[in-house]
Amino acid sequence: MNAPSFSALHLKVACSNCNLRELCLPIGLSLAEVDKLEELVATRKRIKRGDSLFRAGDRFESLYAVRLGFLKSTVVSADGREQVTGFHMAGELVGMDGISNEQHSCDTVALEDTEVCVIPYDRIEEVATSVPALRSHFHKVMSREIVREHGVMLLLGSMHAEERLAAFLLNLSQRFEARGYSRSEFVLRMTRAEIGSFLGLKLETVSRALSRFATDGLIEVNQKHVRIVDPEGLRAIMTGQGSQSEPR
Amino acid sequence: MNAPSFSALHLKVACSNCNLRELCLPIGLSLAEVDKLEELVATRKRIKRGDSLFRAGDRFESLYAVRLGFLKSTVVSADGREQVTGFHMAGELVGMDGISNEQHSCDTVALEDTEVCVIPYDRIEEVATSVPALRSHFHKVMSREIVREHGVMLLLGSMHAEERLAAFLLNLSQRFEARGYSRSEFVLRMTRAEIGSFLGLKLETVSRALSRFATDGLIEVNQKHVRIVDPEGLRAIMTGQGSQSEPR
DNA sequence: CGTTTCGTTGAAGAGTGTCAAGGCCAGTGG
DNA sequence: CCACTGGCCTTGACACTCTTCAACGAAACG
């Protein structure tokens, strides 16, 4: 390590001082419990844009809490098809896919320079014995991931291209807002192809839908920069009410 | 209850005697640990075909281990679109969606007369403190659900109709086999529309694909009864190698 | 036995994918 | 500093898969 004292400092103030704690932690933990939690976080890790945090097949050892940055997770089928299963931003926990097999089943790659807290899984299991509130919170986080994926299945299984993209933009918007960023203006960290993979569409379809939204005055797009002009309009599209000029 | 003594008997022999234990339980539990586990299971519950085990919005209180029967889970979007998120058979655990919010987010409905073990969630939390092996197993079960859903996302996001259906049939086949039933001959408990909803297709497309598989000699279909004649052929279709007469 | 639900099949049309060409932008090396 | 390169994005034309609509047959149910 280049700067051990820097790392140590970081370790000391982890969690209790972290501006992500409302996202990571259960509310109402006692100070003693937060202390316990801080023992969890072994180290920080930086991942440069394009590098992977872990890959399918890697031995599972830790979960990771995103501190800063942006990642994607992808699964690859036997015949080589790739599917983006999610995008992850600050405050989110990644790596839970690895628990079942003691081995990761997806790749997780940084889409911009990223920093994560490394949480060794055996420590989580230890703390799960002694701090019920943390264990219970951990269960909720896993359950929330299951519910999130139900939502993605609904999107992939029953929505049209523009509906999917509207839902995607609104979801991003809401997540940025929850982190204190603008809900109406943000930068897409991923390519059109990656959005397409996540939404079950081709990149051209994503591009066309974005262009259509722009000409309809719902958003402004400039490459990766997006401004949401008419969130209600997007919501209408998402729920299948987009441009029904003729009610029969 | 009509037959309390019968219920009590069932309670007594639960788990340690259950022929699903390889599916439900972690291997290598001590007898004392299995005892602990049996305390978990409060009651059995029977759900008649068409009735629901729980509905979206219901207060979350318990997980359910399917003992016998067949269920589907569905989510409904704000605008009324319905998506089947999974089918559940003996040995599988359902209800984990409810943990995150203390409230269920999907409907789970019996597709045939079904019997489940009711496992009150607060008991799980208790036992999670005292029996690490069970807690760890529970985490793996949740993680496995996350991984399963990744697989569904891959299917919905990147596969064609016949590829999806082939994958679906092979998945069912493999699950039946794991439960000691025939892997080549089984009854579909769900309608074409339900298969379609799960696979992101219309019922007509499901019907056509099944017919095509039948005329190609891959399967035999008679209404809900399916016989898999050529599993390798299905696997080839699933991986996108279906009927490539002309290799360029 | 009538009624309803479920399944099959055909024909036509909509929505996406595919292929191709060209533009924009950042990074690189001359 | 500028030209070049390669990745990313946009747009058009066309092909193809899947959906939609419709009619009918078969099985399940009361």
XYZ file of C-alpha atoms (C1' of nucleotides) in Angstrom:
556
model
C 0.000 0.000 0.000
C 1.189 3.469 -0.763
C -0.548 5.216 2.084
C -1.261 2.927 5.012
C -2.001 5.754 7.396
C -4.576 7.105 4.993
C -6.216 3.702 4.817
C -6.170 3.356 8.597
C -7.809 6.696 9.010
C -10.483 5.718 6.590
C -11.049 2.507 8.445
C -11.465 4.310 11.726
C -14.189 6.597 10.520
C -15.930 4.047 8.393
C -19.690 3.755 8.517
C -20.435 5.996 11.500
C -19.167 8.887 9.497
C -20.095 7.701 6.061
C -22.537 9.847 4.198
C -24.092 6.697 2.792
C -25.156 5.324 6.115
C -28.842 5.970 5.570
C -28.590 3.749 2.559
C -26.314 1.056 3.949
C -27.437 0.810 7.535
C -30.559 0.027 9.453
C -31.873 3.055 11.246
C -31.726 3.021 15.013
C -28.517 1.108 15.532
C -26.923 1.756 18.893
C -23.403 3.146 18.957
C -22.128 -0.219 20.139
C -23.815 -1.824 17.171
C -22.275 0.611 14.747
C -18.921 -0.228 16.316
C -19.578 -3.864 15.550
C -20.457 -2.954 12.035
C -17.295 -1.026 11.534
C -15.331 -4.122 12.386
C -16.951 -5.641 9.343
C -15.339 -3.429 6.837
C -11.880 -4.783 6.313
C -10.608 -2.558 3.552
C -11.438 -0.238 0.761
C -10.779 -1.130 -2.781
C -10.503 1.013 -5.882
C -11.487 -0.253 -9.284
C -10.518 1.675 -12.353
C -12.981 2.223 -15.122
C -13.187 -0.934 -17.188
C -11.703 -3.187 -14.516
C -13.774 -5.830 -12.813
C -14.552 -6.123 -9.142
C -15.139 -9.833 -9.553
C -15.874 -12.240 -12.362
C -18.140 -15.241 -12.760
C -16.344 -18.247 -11.352
C -14.291 -16.274 -8.848
C -14.338 -17.674 -5.354
C -16.822 -15.743 -3.256
C -15.268 -14.096 -0.231
C -16.768 -10.684 0.277
C -19.672 -8.429 -0.354
C -18.983 -4.917 -1.524
C -20.668 -1.669 -0.591
C -20.271 0.905 -3.333
C -18.905 4.112 -1.864
C -18.496 6.056 -5.017
C -18.600 5.328 -8.688
C -20.743 3.216 -10.952
C -20.732 -0.473 -11.905
C -22.629 -2.955 -14.008
C -23.228 -6.657 -13.450
C -23.563 -9.085 -16.332
C -24.326 -12.757 -16.725
C -23.193 -14.759 -19.719
C -25.007 -17.835 -20.974
C -23.348 -21.045 -22.077
C -23.576 -19.952 -25.707
C -22.049 -16.548 -25.035
C -25.052 -14.261 -24.824
C -24.484 -11.460 -22.385
C -27.124 -9.795 -20.255
C -26.659 -6.798 -18.000
C -28.518 -7.673 -14.788
C -28.061 -4.366 -13.046
C -26.280 -1.078 -12.587
C -24.942 -0.184 -9.163
C -24.258 3.154 -7.580
C -23.121 4.577 -4.253
C -24.788 3.013 -1.239
C -25.691 -0.237 -2.938
C -24.468 -3.684 -1.965
C -23.105 -6.000 -4.631
C -21.881 -9.572 -4.697
C -24.835 -11.338 -3.101
C -25.035 -13.693 -6.058
C -21.906 -15.406 -4.730
C -23.344 -16.599 -1.430
C -25.307 -19.506 -2.850
C -22.366 -21.358 -4.399
C -19.420 -19.789 -2.644
C -18.589 -18.598 -6.124
C -19.693 -15.597 -8.117
C -22.106 -16.165 -10.962
C -21.838 -12.789 -12.647
C -19.193 -10.283 -13.660
C -19.219 -6.893 -11.993
C -17.295 -4.181 -13.793
C -16.661 -0.525 -13.026
C -18.130 1.883 -15.596
C -16.180 4.720 -14.023
C -13.467 4.847 -11.403
C -15.074 3.326 -8.361
C -14.406 2.776 -4.702
C -16.007 0.045 -2.610
C -15.924 -1.111 0.996
C -14.874 -4.744 1.153
C -16.957 -6.711 3.648
C -15.616 -10.245 4.167
C -18.557 -12.570 4.239
C -17.400 -14.662 7.171
C -17.392 -11.511 9.251
C -20.969 -10.876 8.244
C -21.851 -14.360 9.418
C -20.093 -13.701 12.732
C -21.805 -10.404 13.317
C -25.116 -11.925 12.275
C -24.950 -13.964 15.467
C -24.283 -11.102 17.820
C -26.160 -8.178 16.273
C -29.710 -9.122 15.344
C -30.493 -5.676 13.974
C -27.702 -5.961 11.440
C -28.642 -9.477 10.477
C -32.210 -8.469 10.006
C -31.128 -5.529 7.876
C -28.974 -7.793 5.772
C -31.947 -10.053 5.139
C -33.950 -7.053 4.041
C -31.250 -5.989 1.618
C -31.228 -9.418 -0.001
C -34.997 -9.467 -0.146
C -35.031 -6.027 -1.714
C -32.757 -7.340 -4.426
C -35.233 -10.132 -5.111
C -38.067 -7.609 -5.337
C -36.015 -5.375 -7.623
C -35.457 -8.281 -9.971
C -39.175 -9.008 -10.011
C -39.585 -5.483 -11.291
C -37.033 -6.077 -14.015
C -38.821 -9.257 -15.021
C -42.041 -7.300 -15.332
C -40.277 -4.765 -17.480
C -38.624 -7.354 -19.722
C -41.661 -9.565 -19.943
C -44.442 -7.144 -20.584
C -43.293 -3.693 -21.650
C -42.548 -2.139 -25.040
C -39.261 -0.507 -25.947
C -40.257 3.056 -25.102
C -42.008 1.969 -21.927
C -38.871 0.168 -20.820
C -36.650 3.121 -21.520
C -38.991 5.540 -19.743
C -39.015 3.260 -16.707
C -35.246 3.045 -16.843
C -34.759 6.804 -16.952
C -37.219 7.388 -14.133
C -35.536 4.724 -12.039
C -32.139 6.322 -12.544
C -33.593 9.730 -11.787
C -35.081 8.525 -8.537
C -31.860 6.840 -7.464
C -29.799 9.941 -8.182
C -32.244 12.040 -6.208
C -32.029 9.673 -3.232
C -28.276 10.309 -3.225
C -28.621 14.059 -3.250
C -27.954 14.579 -6.946
C -30.279 16.214 -9.390
C -33.219 14.086 -10.380
C -33.631 15.945 -13.632
C -30.121 16.117 -14.995
C -27.488 13.431 -14.984
C -24.850 11.601 -16.946
C -25.379 8.092 -18.236
C -22.326 6.141 -17.200
C -23.116 3.280 -19.540
C -23.233 2.973 -23.332
C -26.382 2.581 -25.395
C -25.445 -1.056 -25.898
C -25.314 -1.614 -22.144
C -28.670 0.077 -21.627
C -30.005 -2.089 -24.425
C -28.648 -5.250 -22.899
C -30.226 -4.417 -19.571
C -33.573 -3.597 -21.176
C -33.591 -6.473 -23.637
C -33.249 -4.154 -26.631
C -30.693 -3.446 -29.335
C -28.620 -0.318 -29.067
C -30.281 1.179 -32.149
C -33.676 0.817 -30.526
C -32.410 2.585 -27.407
C -30.972 5.361 -29.530
C -34.173 5.788 -31.507
C -36.326 5.841 -28.396
C -34.100 8.478 -26.809
C -34.326 10.556 -29.969
C -38.094 10.217 -29.990
C -38.347 11.312 -26.361
C -36.193 14.309 -27.234
C -38.279 15.360 -30.256
C -41.410 14.906 -28.135
C -39.986 17.299 -25.585
C -39.814 14.784 -22.773
C -36.050 14.898 -22.366
C -32.961 16.579 -23.749
C -30.112 14.307 -24.761
C -26.592 15.127 -25.636
C -24.559 11.980 -25.856
C -24.352 10.696 -22.286
C -25.859 13.813 -20.783
C -29.588 13.601 -20.102
C -32.025 16.166 -18.800
C -35.510 15.093 -17.883
C -37.873 17.831 -18.959
C -41.237 16.177 -18.480
C -41.155 13.401 -15.868
C -44.941 13.097 -15.947
C -44.808 12.526 -19.665
C -42.272 9.772 -19.132
C -44.452 8.245 -16.458
C -47.368 8.268 -18.874
C -45.273 6.477 -21.480
C -44.085 3.973 -18.895
C -47.649 3.080 -18.000
C -48.644 2.627 -21.604
C -50.476 5.935 -22.017
C -47.971 7.415 -24.407
C -49.496 9.503 -27.212
C -52.970 8.113 -27.333
C -54.314 10.816 -29.590
C -57.480 8.911 -30.392
C -59.312 7.400 -27.455
C -61.657 4.855 -28.999
C -59.329 -27.826 12.553
C -61.025 -31.070 11.674
C -58.229 -33.352 12.787
C -56.010 -31.794 15.406
C -54.327 -35.051 16.340
C -53.395 -35.575 12.733
C -51.866 -32.101 12.601
C -50.000 -32.713 15.832
C -48.598 -35.936 14.494
C -47.401 -34.155 11.409
C -45.772 -31.512 13.536
C -43.877 -34.059 15.518
C -42.299 -35.790 12.563
C -41.717 -32.623 10.581
C -38.433 -32.113 8.797
C -36.410 -34.984 10.244
C -38.744 -37.345 8.511
C -39.637 -35.217 5.538
C -38.681 -36.599 2.195
C -37.863 -33.098 1.034
C -35.117 -32.579 3.559
C -32.314 -32.788 1.028
C -33.903 -29.840 -0.712
C -34.896 -27.782 2.293
C -32.086 -28.412 4.687
C -28.365 -27.901 4.792
C -26.532 -31.192 4.808
C -24.694 -32.129 7.949
C -27.026 -30.694 10.556
C -26.665 -32.312 13.945
C -29.726 -33.931 15.467
C -29.942 -31.087 17.966
C -29.950 -28.642 15.090
C -32.717 -30.462 13.295
C -34.677 -30.316 16.532
C -34.255 -26.567 16.516
C -35.408 -26.456 12.969
C -38.520 -28.421 13.707
C -39.497 -25.828 16.233
C -39.586 -23.439 13.316
C -42.428 -25.043 11.532
C -45.531 -23.857 13.259
C -48.199 -25.385 11.114
C -49.110 -26.820 7.795
C -51.459 -25.101 5.503
C -53.457 -26.370 2.560
C -54.292 -24.185 -0.368
C -56.869 -25.309 -2.853
C -56.250 -24.890 -6.522
C -56.918 -21.300 -7.494
C -56.619 -19.954 -3.971
C -53.767 -17.700 -2.995
C -51.168 -18.334 -0.323
C -50.625 -14.608 -0.020
C -51.285 -11.479 -2.057
C -49.340 -8.327 -2.763
C -49.920 -5.925 0.094
C -50.491 -8.653 2.688
C -48.520 -8.218 5.861
C -45.464 -10.438 5.768
C -45.330 -12.926 8.598
C -44.038 -16.234 7.339
C -42.072 -18.022 4.720
C -43.536 -21.154 3.221
C -41.866 -24.387 2.247
C -43.824 -26.184 -0.430
C -44.452 -29.767 0.627
C -46.597 -30.827 -2.211
C -48.352 -29.156 -5.084
C -47.557 -26.357 -7.468
C -47.779 -22.569 -7.288
C -47.095 -19.483 -9.337
C -46.011 -16.025 -8.232
C -47.052 -12.911 -10.103
C -46.349 -9.218 -9.865
C -48.727 -6.586 -11.167
C -47.610 -3.166 -12.337
C -49.355 0.093 -11.522
C -51.146 -0.009 -14.868
C -52.341 -3.570 -14.425
C -49.843 -5.579 -16.406
C -49.262 -8.971 -14.865
C -46.028 -10.929 -14.971
C -45.466 -14.437 -13.679
C -42.148 -14.296 -11.819
C -41.856 -17.973 -11.025
C -43.380 -21.390 -10.570
C -42.804 -23.239 -7.342
C -42.806 -26.915 -6.571
C -42.160 -29.242 -3.623
C -39.053 -28.414 -1.652
C -38.941 -24.770 -2.649
C -39.200 -21.812 -0.315
C -41.581 -18.972 -1.172
C -42.374 -15.610 0.333
C -38.893 -14.108 0.557
C -40.098 -11.036 -1.334
C -41.930 -9.996 1.823
C -38.902 -9.602 4.068
C -37.768 -6.279 2.651
C -40.926 -4.305 3.422
C -42.645 -6.511 5.957
C -45.254 -6.809 3.266
C -45.574 -9.085 0.283
C -44.965 -7.615 -3.133
C -46.318 -10.435 -5.257
C -49.281 -12.788 -5.336
C -48.632 -16.472 -4.882
C -51.411 -18.758 -6.040
C -51.816 -22.524 -6.037
C -52.100 -24.061 -9.517
C -53.137 -27.352 -7.964
C -54.093 -28.371 -4.448
C -51.028 -27.582 -2.432
C -49.652 -28.071 1.035
C -46.989 -25.868 2.594
C -45.095 -25.694 5.870
C -45.649 -22.320 7.486
C -42.435 -20.915 8.944
C -43.035 -17.762 10.977
C -40.315 -15.326 10.108
C -39.620 -14.168 13.655
C -38.779 -17.744 14.519
C -36.326 -17.831 11.671
C -34.693 -14.733 13.079
C -34.503 -16.372 16.507
C -33.012 -19.564 15.221
C -30.615 -17.576 13.043
C -28.938 -16.465 16.263
C -28.513 -19.878 17.775
C -27.956 -22.156 14.785
C -25.331 -20.749 12.414
C -25.649 -23.630 9.997
C -29.314 -22.902 9.468
C -28.743 -19.198 9.122
C -26.038 -19.784 6.596
C -28.290 -22.120 4.667
C -31.042 -19.545 4.670
C -28.666 -16.985 3.197
C -27.762 -19.424 0.474
C -31.392 -20.029 -0.355
C -31.993 -16.298 -0.768
C -28.867 -15.927 -2.841
C -29.927 -18.825 -5.025
C -33.175 -17.021 -5.697
C -31.214 -13.972 -6.828
C -29.118 -16.117 -9.157
C -32.216 -17.832 -10.518
C -33.694 -14.465 -11.357
C -30.501 -13.468 -13.148
C -31.092 -16.495 -15.329
C -34.639 -15.411 -16.051
C -33.414 -11.955 -16.971
C -30.966 -13.503 -19.420
C -33.798 -15.515 -20.892
C -36.178 -12.563 -21.188
C -33.541 -10.159 -22.371
C -31.694 -12.110 -24.984
C -33.490 -15.213 -26.163
C -36.024 -15.863 -28.916
C -39.413 -17.457 -28.359
C -38.402 -21.034 -29.123
C -35.170 -20.673 -27.195
C -37.113 -19.482 -24.167
C -39.572 -22.304 -24.362
C -36.851 -24.917 -24.765
C -35.056 -23.510 -21.730
C -38.303 -23.550 -19.798
C -39.063 -27.180 -20.611
C -35.541 -28.292 -19.763
C -35.668 -26.401 -16.487
C -38.943 -28.058 -15.534
C -37.565 -31.426 -16.577
C -34.515 -30.997 -14.400
C -36.561 -29.905 -11.393
C -38.913 -32.843 -11.721
C -35.977 -35.202 -11.950
C -34.416 -33.706 -8.793
C -37.647 -34.614 -6.999
C -37.649 -38.198 -8.180
C -40.182 -37.792 -10.955
C -39.609 -38.541 -14.591
C -37.475 -36.008 -16.373
C -38.961 -36.935 -19.710
C -42.661 -37.019 -19.011
C -44.689 -34.622 -16.927
C -47.822 -32.559 -16.666
C -47.769 -28.811 -17.065
C -49.671 -27.437 -14.134
C -50.031 -24.006 -15.693
C -51.899 -22.703 -18.738
C -50.282 -21.540 -21.971
C -51.058 -17.982 -20.948
C -49.150 -18.454 -17.687
C -46.173 -19.963 -19.457
C -46.326 -17.048 -21.865
C -46.458 -14.492 -19.101
C -43.434 -16.046 -17.440
C -41.504 -16.182 -20.713
C -42.564 -12.764 -21.954
C -44.605 -14.225 -24.820
C -48.231 -14.404 -25.837
C -50.092 -17.640 -25.339
C -50.421 -18.150 -29.083
C -46.669 -17.993 -29.471
C -46.240 -20.612 -26.754
C -48.788 -22.828 -28.422
C -47.152 -22.477 -31.818
C -43.690 -23.183 -30.456
C -44.920 -26.302 -28.683
C -46.565 -27.472 -31.889
C -43.377 -26.830 -33.806
C -41.311 -28.802 -31.287
C -43.805 -31.624 -31.635
C -43.724 -31.714 -35.445
C -39.921 -31.592 -35.272
C -39.950 -34.662 -33.063
C -38.417 -32.967 -30.051
C -41.401 -33.481 -27.779
C -44.869 -34.967 -27.696
C -47.654 -32.739 -26.451
C -51.163 -33.556 -25.511
C -52.764 -30.602 -23.815
C -50.949 -30.322 -20.482
C -49.133 -33.597 -20.855
C -45.600 -33.280 -22.226
C -43.061 -35.914 -23.109
C -39.539 -34.852 -23.922
C -38.301 -37.044 -26.736
C -35.068 -35.309 -27.689
C -33.572 -33.315 -24.813
C -30.377 -32.719 -26.780
C -32.390 -31.212 -29.583
C -34.063 -28.891 -27.092
C -30.692 -27.967 -25.679
C -29.488 -27.130 -29.179
C -32.504 -24.887 -29.711
C -31.973 -23.242 -26.344
C -28.404 -22.352 -27.244
C -29.437 -20.893 -30.566
C -28.332 -23.818 -32.722
C -31.808 -24.788 -33.763
C -32.182 -25.936 -37.397
C -29.163 -24.313 -38.963
C -29.481 -26.126 -42.250
C -26.994 -23.899 -44.037
C -23.772 -23.146 -42.186
C -22.332 -20.122 -43.974
C -75.496 -31.340 -21.414
C -74.715 -26.722 -21.874
C -71.266 -23.382 -20.574
C -66.830 -21.837 -19.928
C -62.108 -22.085 -20.105
C -58.283 -23.529 -22.615
C -55.743 -24.621 -26.735
C -54.734 -24.580 -31.784
C -54.167 -22.530 -36.134
C -54.316 -18.960 -39.914
C -53.707 -14.313 -41.878
C -52.317 -9.748 -41.461
C -49.836 -6.107 -39.208
C -46.893 -3.797 -35.713
C -42.691 -3.476 -33.363
C -37.866 -4.562 -33.170
C -33.902 -6.353 -35.123
C -30.445 -6.241 -38.801
C -27.465 -4.107 -41.908
C -25.243 -0.184 -43.560
C -23.545 4.502 -43.859
C -22.110 8.486 -41.751
C -21.306 11.891 -37.827
C -19.431 13.127 -33.362
C -16.056 13.035 -29.839
C -11.869 11.846 -27.058
C -7.475 10.218 -27.112
C -2.973 9.595 -29.581
C 0.921 10.465 -32.129
C 3.140 13.107 -35.556
C -1.596 22.059 -32.967
C -3.619 19.121 -36.220
C -4.690 14.859 -38.442
C -5.801 10.340 -37.455
C -7.960 6.610 -35.227
C -11.367 4.022 -32.907
C -15.297 3.865 -30.064
C -19.821 5.475 -29.619
C -24.039 7.284 -31.384
C -27.619 8.363 -34.904
C -30.486 7.502 -38.724
C -32.539 5.070 -42.726
C -34.260 0.996 -45.252
C -35.623 -3.457 -45.022
C -36.418 -8.132 -42.955
C -38.308 -10.931 -39.656
C -40.213 -12.354 -35.337
C -43.887 -12.018 -32.612
C -48.399 -10.088 -31.636
C -53.090 -9.254 -32.792
C -57.451 -10.636 -34.291
C -60.441 -14.189 -35.403
C -62.485 -18.667 -35.789
C -62.884 -23.110 -34.265
C -62.156 -27.458 -31.602
C -61.308 -29.884 -27.197
C -61.445 -30.486 -22.496
C -63.109 -29.220 -17.849
C -66.902 -27.960 -14.849
C -71.139 -27.424 -12.722
